[in-house]
XYZ file of C-alpha atoms in Angstrom:
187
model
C 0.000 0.000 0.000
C 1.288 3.444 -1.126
C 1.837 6.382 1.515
C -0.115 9.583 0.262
C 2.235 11.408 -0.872
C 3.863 15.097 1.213
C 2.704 17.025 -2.079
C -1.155 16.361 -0.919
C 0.027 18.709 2.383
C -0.903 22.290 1.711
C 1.759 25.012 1.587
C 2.064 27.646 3.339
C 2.373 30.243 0.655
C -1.061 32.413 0.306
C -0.198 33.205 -3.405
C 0.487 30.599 -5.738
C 2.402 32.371 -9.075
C 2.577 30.066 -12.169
C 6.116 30.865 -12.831
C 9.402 29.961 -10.681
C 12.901 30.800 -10.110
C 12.935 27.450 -8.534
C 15.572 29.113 -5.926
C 14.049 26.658 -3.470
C 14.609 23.011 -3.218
C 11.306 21.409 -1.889
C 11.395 19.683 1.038
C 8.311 17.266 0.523
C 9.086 13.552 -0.112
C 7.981 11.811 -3.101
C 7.487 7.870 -3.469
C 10.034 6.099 -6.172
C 7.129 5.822 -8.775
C 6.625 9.495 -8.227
C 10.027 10.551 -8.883
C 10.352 8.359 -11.856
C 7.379 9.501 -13.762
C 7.790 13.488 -12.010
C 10.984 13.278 -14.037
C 9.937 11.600 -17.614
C 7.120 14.148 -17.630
C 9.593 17.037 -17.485
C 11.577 15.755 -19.928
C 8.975 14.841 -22.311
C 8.179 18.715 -21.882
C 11.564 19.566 -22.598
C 12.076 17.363 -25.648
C 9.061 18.812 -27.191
C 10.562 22.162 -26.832
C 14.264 21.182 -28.812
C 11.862 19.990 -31.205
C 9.412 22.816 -31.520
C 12.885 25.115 -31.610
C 14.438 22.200 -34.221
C 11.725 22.513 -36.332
C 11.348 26.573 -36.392
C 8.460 26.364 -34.903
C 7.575 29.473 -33.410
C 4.253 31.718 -32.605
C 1.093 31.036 -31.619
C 1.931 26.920 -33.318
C 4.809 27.081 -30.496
C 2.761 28.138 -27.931
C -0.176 25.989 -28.455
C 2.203 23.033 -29.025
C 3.550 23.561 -25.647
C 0.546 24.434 -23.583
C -0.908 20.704 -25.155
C 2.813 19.167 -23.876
C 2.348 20.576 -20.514
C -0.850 19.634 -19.781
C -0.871 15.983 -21.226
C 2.083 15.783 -18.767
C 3.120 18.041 -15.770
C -0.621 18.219 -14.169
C -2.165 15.896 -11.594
C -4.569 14.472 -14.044
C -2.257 12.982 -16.471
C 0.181 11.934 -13.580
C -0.902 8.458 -12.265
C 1.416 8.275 -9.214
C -0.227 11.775 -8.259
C -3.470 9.510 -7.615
C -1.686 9.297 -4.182
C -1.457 12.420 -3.126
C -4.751 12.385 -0.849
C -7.406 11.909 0.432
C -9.340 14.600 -1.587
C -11.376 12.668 -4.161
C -12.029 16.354 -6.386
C -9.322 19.206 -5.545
C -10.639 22.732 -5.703
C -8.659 24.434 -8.566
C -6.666 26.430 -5.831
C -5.709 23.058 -4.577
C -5.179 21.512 -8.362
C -2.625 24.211 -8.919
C -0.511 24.377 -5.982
C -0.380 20.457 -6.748
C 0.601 21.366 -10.448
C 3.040 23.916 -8.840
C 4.859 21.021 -7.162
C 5.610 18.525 -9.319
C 6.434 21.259 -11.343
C 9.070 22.211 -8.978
C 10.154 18.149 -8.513
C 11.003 17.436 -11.422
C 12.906 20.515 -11.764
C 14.830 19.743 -9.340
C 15.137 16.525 -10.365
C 16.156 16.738 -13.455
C 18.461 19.512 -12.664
C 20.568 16.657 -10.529
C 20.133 14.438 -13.371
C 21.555 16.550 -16.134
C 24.337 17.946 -14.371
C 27.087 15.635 -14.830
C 28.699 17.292 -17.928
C 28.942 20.668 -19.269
C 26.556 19.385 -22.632
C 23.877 18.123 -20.378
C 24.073 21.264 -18.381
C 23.617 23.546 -21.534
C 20.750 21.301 -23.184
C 18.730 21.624 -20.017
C 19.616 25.220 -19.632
C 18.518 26.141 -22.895
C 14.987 24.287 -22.553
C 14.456 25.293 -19.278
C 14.563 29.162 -20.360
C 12.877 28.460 -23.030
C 9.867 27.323 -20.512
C 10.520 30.238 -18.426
C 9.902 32.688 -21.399
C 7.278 30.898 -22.215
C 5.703 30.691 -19.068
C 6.540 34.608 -18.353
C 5.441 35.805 -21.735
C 1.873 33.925 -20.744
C 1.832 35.582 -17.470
C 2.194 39.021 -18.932
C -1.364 39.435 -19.973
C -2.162 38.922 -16.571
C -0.865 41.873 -13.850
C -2.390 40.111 -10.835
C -0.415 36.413 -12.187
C 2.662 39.043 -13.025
C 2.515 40.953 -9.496
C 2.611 37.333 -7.772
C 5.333 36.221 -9.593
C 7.502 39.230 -8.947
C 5.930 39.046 -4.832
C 7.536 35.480 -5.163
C 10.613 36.208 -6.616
C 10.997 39.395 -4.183
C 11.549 41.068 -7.362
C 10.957 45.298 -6.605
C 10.461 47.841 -9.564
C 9.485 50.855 -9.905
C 7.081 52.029 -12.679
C 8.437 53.778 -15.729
C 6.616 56.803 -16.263
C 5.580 57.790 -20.066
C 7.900 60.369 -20.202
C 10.854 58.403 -19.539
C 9.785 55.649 -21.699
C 9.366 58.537 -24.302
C 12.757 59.693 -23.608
C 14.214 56.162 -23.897
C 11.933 55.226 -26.841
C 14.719 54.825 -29.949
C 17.204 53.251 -27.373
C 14.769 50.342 -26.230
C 13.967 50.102 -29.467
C 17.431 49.311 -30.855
C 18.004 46.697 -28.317
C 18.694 43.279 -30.327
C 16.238 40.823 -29.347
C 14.552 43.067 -26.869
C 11.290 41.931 -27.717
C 9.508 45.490 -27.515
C 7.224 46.797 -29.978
C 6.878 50.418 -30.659
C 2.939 50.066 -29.996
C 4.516 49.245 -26.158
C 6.322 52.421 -26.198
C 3.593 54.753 -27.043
């Protein structure tokens, strides 16, 4: 008979932001069959990204690619040893995505230990995990209240740019290489 799993135990973070630094390792157990499948999710996500990148794939194609890859295989439902992780027989969506949020951040971490034996390893996952990240923060943009948790989270502290200064800046920020601003942004 399986232990329920530490993930089912609630955390004691109030705001839940979709989007990680993973500066954090977690300090919930997992069972073996956990880990194992925690980790071949991940990487399925992060194979499907070299090949959405191998493949030029880019766009609203890349995006909806991904967002299909993620959910067919870093949430609860698709997960069968998260079946474990309580007692709760329907989690409230609050509940669904702190779950979500940690074997997100599992097989992270797991995955990070895995790939860190040589310096190629270390540079494939690098490059997919940013590519997740931007992915993840360009998603979270549309939404300030997602964008003000993640930046509560990462005890990240700006200060607004005021339209003058952005006016003033305007043909600098837009000659920034791969700056991904849009002169509609700076009007």
């Amino acid at each position: 008979k399986e232990e329920p799993s530490a993930l089912s135990s609630s955390s004691s973070s109030s705001v839940e932001a979709p989007l990680d630094f993973y500066a954090e390792i977690p300090s919930y157990e997992l069972s073996l069959d956990e880990f194992e499948e925690f980790a071949l999710a991940r990487l399925k996500v992060l194979r499907k990204i070299e090949e959405l990148r191998a493949q030029n794939i880019t766009g609203a194609e890349f995006r909806t690619n991904l967002e299909s890859t993620l959910k067919e295989n870093l949430t609860t439902q698709n997960l069968t040893a998260s079946k474990s992780f309580g007692t709760i027989a329907k989690p409230s969506a609050k509940e669904q995505s702190k779950l979500n949020n940690k074997i997100d951040t599992a097989s992270h971490f797991i995955l990070r230990a895995a790939y860190c034996r040589t310096e190629d390893l270390r540079r494939w996952f690098l490059t997919q995990e940013c590519a997740l990240f931007r992915f993840r923060l360009d998603k979270i943009l549309t939404s300030s209240s997602a964008f003000r948790a993640f930046l509560v989270k990462a005890d990240l502290h700006f200060d607004r740019v005021s339209d003058l200064e952005k006016e003033r800046l305007r043909d600098f920020l837009l000659s920034i290489p791969n700056s991904h601003v849009s002169p509609g942004e700076l009007s």
